[in-house]
């Protein structure tokens, strides 16, 4: 396994839109293992492949306090079930180091994804998973948490991060 370099805002490579995974093979196993190693080494709770300059629709996550519950989401997609039900949460991002901001997102979603063997799963997530999966899917679309903030605030964060 290998620890990968995490790109940081405003690196333009964070803006690339990731393509779906079509092969559930050995190379996918290696990528997800490396992504998990990187996420744990950086003490993050989630990591999208875009953040390590791999532009495929892959997300890893561990929301457990014990850091022993790795999850892998391949080609994740969600639908908003109720756009009036919102949740505000203070988010951080390994690609925007040292910054936390309150972001408001839909609270009621329907999530589908494939596991590492290509088997499809579905869930109506709750709590932290609801927030984290939307944050990570944003990465796959080339979108960052700073995009939810005002241009002024975003500019301030750009200066702070690049110091
Ligand atoms: Ni992030």
JSON list of C-alpha atoms and ligand atoms in Angstrom, two decimals:
[
{"chain": "A", "resi": 1, "resn": "UNK", "atom": "CA", "xyz": [0.00, 0.00, 0.00]},
{"chain": "A", "resi": 2, "resn": "UNK", "atom": "CA", "xyz": [1.08, 3.57, -0.53]},
{"chain": "A", "resi": 3, "resn": "UNK", "atom": "CA", "xyz": [0.12, 6.89, 0.97]},
{"chain": "A", "resi": 4, "resn": "UNK", "atom": "CA", "xyz": [-0.97, 9.32, -1.76]},
{"chain": "A", "resi": 5, "resn": "UNK", "atom": "CA", "xyz": [-0.54, 13.09, -1.97]},
{"chain": "A", "resi": 6, "resn": "UNK", "atom": "CA", "xyz": [-3.70, 15.06, -1.23]},
{"chain": "A", "resi": 7, "resn": "UNK", "atom": "CA", "xyz": [-4.31, 18.04, -3.55]},
{"chain": "A", "resi": 8, "resn": "UNK", "atom": "CA", "xyz": [-5.21, 21.30, -1.83]},
{"chain": "A", "resi": 9, "resn": "UNK", "atom": "CA", "xyz": [-7.45, 24.21, -2.85]},
{"chain": "A", "resi": 10, "resn": "UNK", "atom": "CA", "xyz": [-7.10, 26.07, -5.24]},
{"chain": "A", "resi": 11, "resn": "UNK", "atom": "CA", "xyz": [-5.36, 23.30, -7.26]},
{"chain": "A", "resi": 12, "resn": "UNK", "atom": "CA", "xyz": [-7.25, 23.18, -10.61]},
{"chain": "A", "resi": 13, "resn": "UNK", "atom": "CA", "xyz": [-7.11, 19.37, -10.65]},
{"chain": "A", "resi": 14, "resn": "UNK", "atom": "CA", "xyz": [-9.70, 19.43, -7.83]},
{"chain": "A", "resi": 15, "resn": "UNK", "atom": "CA", "xyz": [-12.14, 20.84, -10.43]},
{"chain": "A", "resi": 16, "resn": "UNK", "atom": "CA", "xyz": [-12.06, 17.82, -12.78]},
{"chain": "A", "resi": 17, "resn": "UNK", "atom": "CA", "xyz": [-15.24, 15.74, -13.03]},
{"chain": "A", "resi": 18, "resn": "UNK", "atom": "CA", "xyz": [-14.57, 12.06, -12.27]},
{"chain": "A", "resi": 19, "resn": "UNK", "atom": "CA", "xyz": [-15.67, 9.26, -14.63]},
{"chain": "A", "resi": 20, "resn": "UNK", "atom": "CA", "xyz": [-17.61, 6.14, -13.53]},
{"chain": "A", "resi": 21, "resn": "UNK", "atom": "CA", "xyz": [-15.70, 2.99, -12.60]},
{"chain": "A", "resi": 22, "resn": "UNK", "atom": "CA", "xyz": [-16.36, 0.23, -15.14]},
{"chain": "A", "resi": 23, "resn": "UNK", "atom": "CA", "xyz": [-13.83, -2.43, -14.10]},
{"chain": "A", "resi": 24, "resn": "UNK", "atom": "CA", "xyz": [-14.02, -4.01, -10.63]},
{"chain": "A", "resi": 25, "resn": "UNK", "atom": "CA", "xyz": [-10.53, -5.46, -10.79]},
{"chain": "A", "resi": 26, "resn": "UNK", "atom": "CA", "xyz": [-7.22, -5.66, -8.93]},
{"chain": "A", "resi": 27, "resn": "UNK", "atom": "CA", "xyz": [-6.33, -2.06, -9.76]},
{"chain": "A", "resi": 28, "resn": "UNK", "atom": "CA", "xyz": [-9.53, -0.86, -8.04]},
{"chain": "A", "resi": 29, "resn": "UNK", "atom": "CA", "xyz": [-8.50, -2.86, -4.96]},
{"chain": "A", "resi": 30, "resn": "UNK", "atom": "CA", "xyz": [-5.10, -1.15, -4.95]},
{"chain": "A", "resi": 31, "resn": "UNK", "atom": "CA", "xyz": [-6.57, 2.34, -5.41]},
{"chain": "A", "resi": 32, "resn": "UNK", "atom": "CA", "xyz": [-9.09, 1.92, -2.57]},
{"chain": "A", "resi": 33, "resn": "UNK", "atom": "CA", "xyz": [-6.43, 0.43, -0.24]},
{"chain": "A", "resi": 34, "resn": "UNK", "atom": "CA", "xyz": [-4.12, 3.38, -0.96]},
{"chain": "A", "resi": 35, "resn": "UNK", "atom": "CA", "xyz": [-6.98, 5.85, -0.48]},
{"chain": "A", "resi": 36, "resn": "UNK", "atom": "CA", "xyz": [-7.88, 4.32, 2.90]},
{"chain": "A", "resi": 37, "resn": "UNK", "atom": "CA", "xyz": [-4.24, 4.42, 3.99]},
{"chain": "A", "resi": 38, "resn": "UNK", "atom": "CA", "xyz": [-4.06, 8.09, 2.96]},
{"chain": "A", "resi": 39, "resn": "UNK", "atom": "CA", "xyz": [-7.32, 8.96, 4.72]},
{"chain": "A", "resi": 40, "resn": "UNK", "atom": "CA", "xyz": [-6.20, 7.32, 7.98]},
{"chain": "A", "resi": 41, "resn": "UNK", "atom": "CA", "xyz": [-2.71, 8.89, 7.79]},
{"chain": "A", "resi": 42, "resn": "UNK", "atom": "CA", "xyz": [-4.26, 12.35, 7.30]},
{"chain": "A", "resi": 43, "resn": "UNK", "atom": "CA", "xyz": [-6.84, 11.70, 10.03]},
{"chain": "A", "resi": 44, "resn": "UNK", "atom": "CA", "xyz": [-9.78, 12.36, 7.70]},
{"chain": "A", "resi": 45, "resn": "UNK", "atom": "CA", "xyz": [-13.23, 10.76, 7.87]},
{"chain": "A", "resi": 46, "resn": "UNK", "atom": "CA", "xyz": [-13.71, 10.65, 4.11]},
{"chain": "A", "resi": 47, "resn": "UNK", "atom": "CA", "xyz": [-11.68, 10.94, 0.92]},
{"chain": "A", "resi": 48, "resn": "UNK", "atom": "CA", "xyz": [-12.71, 11.17, -2.74]},
{"chain": "A", "resi": 49, "resn": "UNK", "atom": "CA", "xyz": [-10.42, 9.88, -5.50]},
{"chain": "A", "resi": 50, "resn": "UNK", "atom": "CA", "xyz": [-10.35, 13.38, -7.07]},
{"chain": "A", "resi": 51, "resn": "UNK", "atom": "CA", "xyz": [-8.45, 14.59, -3.98]},
{"chain": "A", "resi": 52, "resn": "UNK", "atom": "CA", "xyz": [-5.57, 12.23, -4.76]},
{"chain": "A", "resi": 53, "resn": "UNK", "atom": "CA", "xyz": [-5.61, 13.12, -8.47]},
{"chain": "A", "resi": 54, "resn": "UNK", "atom": "CA", "xyz": [-7.45, 9.95, -9.55]},
{"chain": "A", "resi": 55, "resn": "UNK", "atom": "CA", "xyz": [-10.47, 11.03, -11.58]},
{"chain": "A", "resi": 56, "resn": "UNK", "atom": "CA", "xyz": [-12.74, 8.04, -11.07]},
{"chain": "A", "resi": 57, "resn": "UNK", "atom": "CA", "xyz": [-15.92, 7.86, -9.00]},
{"chain": "A", "resi": 58, "resn": "UNK", "atom": "CA", "xyz": [-14.45, 6.30, -5.84]},
{"chain": "A", "resi": 59, "resn": "UNK", "atom": "CA", "xyz": [-14.97, 7.38, -2.21]},
{"chain": "A", "resi": 60, "resn": "UNK", "atom": "CA", "xyz": [-13.60, 5.92, 1.03]},
{"chain": "A", "resi": 61, "resn": "UNK", "atom": "CA", "xyz": [-14.88, 6.74, 4.48]},
{"chain": "A", "resi": 62, "resn": "UNK", "atom": "CA", "xyz": [-14.66, 5.80, 8.15]},
{"chain": "A", "resi": 63, "resn": "UNK", "atom": "CA", "xyz": [-17.17, 7.48, 10.45]},
{"chain": "A", "resi": 64, "resn": "UNK", "atom": "CA", "xyz": [-16.42, 5.33, 13.50]},
{"chain": "A", "resi": 65, "resn": "UNK", "atom": "CA", "xyz": [-14.73, 6.77, 16.59]},
{"chain": "A", "resi": 66, "resn": "UNK", "atom": "CA", "xyz": [-12.47, 3.72, 16.79]},
{"chain": "A", "resi": 67, "resn": "UNK", "atom": "CA", "xyz": [-11.26, 4.24, 13.18]},
{"chain": "A", "resi": 68, "resn": "UNK", "atom": "CA", "xyz": [-11.88, 0.59, 12.39]},
{"chain": "A", "resi": 69, "resn": "UNK", "atom": "CA", "xyz": [-14.89, 0.69, 10.06]},
{"chain": "A", "resi": 70, "resn": "UNK", "atom": "CA", "xyz": [-13.60, 1.42, 6.53]},
{"chain": "A", "resi": 71, "resn": "UNK", "atom": "CA", "xyz": [-16.29, 1.92, 3.88]},
{"chain": "A", "resi": 72, "resn": "UNK", "atom": "CA", "xyz": [-15.92, 2.05, 0.11]},
{"chain": "A", "resi": 73, "resn": "UNK", "atom": "CA", "xyz": [-18.44, 3.63, -2.26]},
{"chain": "A", "resi": 74, "resn": "UNK", "atom": "CA", "xyz": [-17.99, 3.09, -6.01]},
{"chain": "A", "resi": 75, "resn": "UNK", "atom": "CA", "xyz": [-20.11, 5.17, -8.43]},
{"chain": "A", "resi": 76, "resn": "UNK", "atom": "CA", "xyz": [-22.22, 6.64, -5.59]},
{"chain": "A", "resi": 77, "resn": "UNK", "atom": "CA", "xyz": [-25.31, 8.65, -6.55]},
{"chain": "A", "resi": 78, "resn": "UNK", "atom": "CA", "xyz": [-28.02, 10.26, -4.49]},
{"chain": "A", "resi": 79, "resn": "UNK", "atom": "CA", "xyz": [-31.49, 11.67, -4.98]},
{"chain": "A", "resi": 80, "resn": "UNK", "atom": "CA", "xyz": [-32.97, 14.33, -2.72]},
{"chain": "A", "resi": 81, "resn": "UNK", "atom": "CA", "xyz": [-36.20, 12.95, -1.24]},
{"chain": "A", "resi": 82, "resn": "UNK", "atom": "CA", "xyz": [-37.33, 16.16, 0.46]},
{"chain": "A", "resi": 83, "resn": "UNK", "atom": "CA", "xyz": [-35.71, 19.44, -0.52]},
{"chain": "A", "resi": 84, "resn": "UNK", "atom": "CA", "xyz": [-37.29, 21.25, 2.42]},
{"chain": "A", "resi": 85, "resn": "UNK", "atom": "CA", "xyz": [-35.56, 19.06, 5.00]},
{"chain": "A", "resi": 86, "resn": "UNK", "atom": "CA", "xyz": [-32.11, 20.57, 5.57]},
{"chain": "A", "resi": 87, "resn": "UNK", "atom": "CA", "xyz": [-29.20, 19.88, 7.91]},
{"chain": "A", "resi": 88, "resn": "UNK", "atom": "CA", "xyz": [-26.42, 22.31, 8.89]},
{"chain": "A", "resi": 89, "resn": "UNK", "atom": "CA", "xyz": [-23.10, 20.80, 9.87]},
{"chain": "A", "resi": 90, "resn": "UNK", "atom": "CA", "xyz": [-19.61, 22.17, 10.48]},
{"chain": "A", "resi": 91, "resn": "UNK", "atom": "CA", "xyz": [-17.52, 20.57, 7.74]},
{"chain": "A", "resi": 92, "resn": "UNK", "atom": "CA", "xyz": [-13.81, 20.26, 7.17]},
{"chain": "A", "resi": 93, "resn": "UNK", "atom": "CA", "xyz": [-11.87, 18.95, 4.18]},
{"chain": "A", "resi": 94, "resn": "UNK", "atom": "CA", "xyz": [-8.36, 17.50, 3.74]},
{"chain": "A", "resi": 95, "resn": "UNK", "atom": "CA", "xyz": [-8.10, 19.63, 0.58]},
{"chain": "A", "resi": 96, "resn": "UNK", "atom": "CA", "xyz": [-8.89, 22.82, 2.51]},
{"chain": "A", "resi": 97, "resn": "UNK", "atom": "CA", "xyz": [-6.61, 22.26, 5.51]},
{"chain": "A", "resi": 98, "resn": "UNK", "atom": "CA", "xyz": [-7.20, 24.11, 8.76]},
{"chain": "A", "resi": 99, "resn": "UNK", "atom": "CA", "xyz": [-10.63, 25.43, 7.74]},
{"chain": "A", "resi": 100, "resn": "UNK", "atom": "CA", "xyz": [-14.05, 24.47, 9.11]},
{"chain": "A", "resi": 101, "resn": "UNK", "atom": "CA", "xyz": [-17.30, 26.05, 7.94]},
{"chain": "A", "resi": 102, "resn": "UNK", "atom": "CA", "xyz": [-20.97, 25.45, 8.55]},
{"chain": "A", "resi": 103, "resn": "UNK", "atom": "CA", "xyz": [-22.63, 24.13, 5.37]},
{"chain": "A", "resi": 104, "resn": "UNK", "atom": "CA", "xyz": [-26.34, 23.42, 4.86]},
{"chain": "A", "resi": 105, "resn": "UNK", "atom": "CA", "xyz": [-27.34, 20.37, 2.82]},
{"chain": "A", "resi": 106, "resn": "UNK", "atom": "CA", "xyz": [-30.43, 18.21, 2.17]},
{"chain": "A", "resi": 107, "resn": "UNK", "atom": "CA", "xyz": [-31.06, 15.87, 5.12]},
{"chain": "A", "resi": 108, "resn": "UNK", "atom": "CA", "xyz": [-33.30, 13.35, 3.39]},
{"chain": "A", "resi": 109, "resn": "UNK", "atom": "CA", "xyz": [-31.59, 11.51, 0.53]},
{"chain": "A", "resi": 110, "resn": "UNK", "atom": "CA", "xyz": [-31.67, 8.14, -1.20]},
{"chain": "A", "resi": 111, "resn": "UNK", "atom": "CA", "xyz": [-28.19, 6.76, -1.87]},
{"chain": "A", "resi": 112, "resn": "UNK", "atom": "CA", "xyz": [-27.04, 4.06, -4.29]},
{"chain": "A", "resi": 113, "resn": "UNK", "atom": "CA", "xyz": [-23.51, 2.76, -4.87]},
{"chain": "A", "resi": 114, "resn": "UNK", "atom": "CA", "xyz": [-21.50, -0.29, -5.86]},
{"chain": "A", "resi": 115, "resn": "UNK", "atom": "CA", "xyz": [-19.17, -2.17, -3.56]},
{"chain": "A", "resi": 116, "resn": "UNK", "atom": "CA", "xyz": [-15.67, -3.21, -4.58]},
{"chain": "A", "resi": 117, "resn": "UNK", "atom": "CA", "xyz": [-17.06, -6.37, -6.24]},
{"chain": "A", "resi": 118, "resn": "UNK", "atom": "CA", "xyz": [-19.54, -4.42, -8.35]},
{"chain": "A", "resi": 119, "resn": "UNK", "atom": "CA", "xyz": [-22.58, -5.37, -6.28]},
{"chain": "A", "resi": 120, "resn": "UNK", "atom": "CA", "xyz": [-25.19, -2.61, -6.04]},
{"chain": "A", "resi": 121, "resn": "UNK", "atom": "CA", "xyz": [-26.38, -1.24, -2.68]},
{"chain": "A", "resi": 122, "resn": "UNK", "atom": "CA", "xyz": [-29.01, 1.29, -1.64]},
{"chain": "A", "resi": 123, "resn": "UNK", "atom": "CA", "xyz": [-29.75, 3.10, 1.60]},
{"chain": "A", "resi": 124, "resn": "UNK", "atom": "CA", "xyz": [-31.55, 6.10, 3.03]},
{"chain": "A", "resi": 125, "resn": "UNK", "atom": "CA", "xyz": [-28.64, 7.32, 5.15]},
{"chain": "A", "resi": 126, "resn": "UNK", "atom": "CA", "xyz": [-28.94, 9.27, 8.38]},
{"chain": "A", "resi": 127, "resn": "UNK", "atom": "CA", "xyz": [-26.70, 11.51, 10.46]},
{"chain": "A", "resi": 128, "resn": "UNK", "atom": "CA", "xyz": [-23.07, 12.04, 9.56]},
{"chain": "A", "resi": 129, "resn": "UNK", "atom": "CA", "xyz": [-23.16, 9.69, 6.55]},
{"chain": "A", "resi": 130, "resn": "UNK", "atom": "CA", "xyz": [-25.77, 11.94, 4.89]},
{"chain": "A", "resi": 131, "resn": "UNK", "atom": "CA", "xyz": [-23.46, 14.94, 5.16]},
{"chain": "A", "resi": 132, "resn": "UNK", "atom": "CA", "xyz": [-20.20, 13.18, 4.41]},
{"chain": "A", "resi": 133, "resn": "UNK", "atom": "CA", "xyz": [-21.38, 11.33, 1.29]},
{"chain": "A", "resi": 134, "resn": "UNK", "atom": "CA", "xyz": [-22.72, 14.58, -0.23]},
{"chain": "A", "resi": 135, "resn": "UNK", "atom": "CA", "xyz": [-19.42, 16.34, 0.56]},
{"chain": "A", "resi": 136, "resn": "UNK", "atom": "CA", "xyz": [-17.44, 13.53, -1.10]},
{"chain": "A", "resi": 137, "resn": "UNK", "atom": "CA", "xyz": [-19.75, 13.25, -4.15]},
{"chain": "A", "resi": 138, "resn": "UNK", "atom": "CA", "xyz": [-19.26, 17.01, -4.59]},
{"chain": "A", "resi": 139, "resn": "UNK", "atom": "CA", "xyz": [-15.50, 16.29, -4.95]},
{"chain": "A", "resi": 140, "resn": "UNK", "atom": "CA", "xyz": [-16.24, 13.82, -7.78]},
{"chain": "A", "resi": 141, "resn": "UNK", "atom": "CA", "xyz": [-18.13, 16.66, -9.51]},
{"chain": "A", "resi": 142, "resn": "UNK", "atom": "CA", "xyz": [-15.18, 19.04, -9.06]},
{"chain": "A", "resi": 143, "resn": "UNK", "atom": "CA", "xyz": [-17.00, 20.94, -6.35]},
{"chain": "A", "resi": 144, "resn": "UNK", "atom": "CA", "xyz": [-15.55, 22.00, -2.98]},
{"chain": "A", "resi": 145, "resn": "UNK", "atom": "CA", "xyz": [-17.09, 23.07, 0.34]},
{"chain": "A", "resi": 146, "resn": "UNK", "atom": "CA", "xyz": [-15.73, 26.60, -0.25]},
{"chain": "A", "resi": 147, "resn": "UNK", "atom": "CA", "xyz": [-18.13, 26.89, -3.22]},
{"chain": "A", "resi": 148, "resn": "UNK", "atom": "CA", "xyz": [-20.99, 27.12, -0.70]},
{"chain": "A", "resi": 149, "resn": "UNK", "atom": "CA", "xyz": [-19.45, 30.25, 0.84]},
{"chain": "A", "resi": 150, "resn": "UNK", "atom": "CA", "xyz": [-19.45, 33.88, -0.31]},
{"chain": "A", "resi": 151, "resn": "UNK", "atom": "CA", "xyz": [-16.74, 34.91, -2.82]},
{"chain": "A", "resi": 152, "resn": "UNK", "atom": "CA", "xyz": [-15.21, 37.14, -0.15]},
{"chain": "A", "resi": 153, "resn": "UNK", "atom": "CA", "xyz": [-14.94, 34.29, 2.34]},
{"chain": "A", "resi": 154, "resn": "UNK", "atom": "CA", "xyz": [-13.62, 31.94, -0.35]},
{"chain": "A", "resi": 155, "resn": "UNK", "atom": "CA", "xyz": [-10.90, 34.42, -1.24]},
{"chain": "A", "resi": 156, "resn": "UNK", "atom": "CA", "xyz": [-9.92, 34.78, 2.41]},
{"chain": "A", "resi": 157, "resn": "UNK", "atom": "CA", "xyz": [-9.62, 30.99, 2.71]},
{"chain": "A", "resi": 158, "resn": "UNK", "atom": "CA", "xyz": [-7.56, 30.81, -0.51]},
{"chain": "A", "resi": 159, "resn": "UNK", "atom": "CA", "xyz": [-5.04, 33.25, 1.00]},
{"chain": "A", "resi": 160, "resn": "UNK", "atom": "CA", "xyz": [-4.98, 31.43, 4.33]},
{"chain": "A", "resi": 161, "resn": "UNK", "atom": "CA", "xyz": [-4.50, 27.94, 2.81]},
{"chain": "A", "resi": 162, "resn": "UNK", "atom": "CA", "xyz": [-1.75, 29.00, 0.41]},
{"chain": "A", "resi": 163, "resn": "UNK", "atom": "CA", "xyz": [0.38, 30.55, 3.20]},
{"chain": "B", "resi": 1, "resn": "LIG", "atom": "NI1", "xyz": [-13.37, 17.18, 1.22]}
]
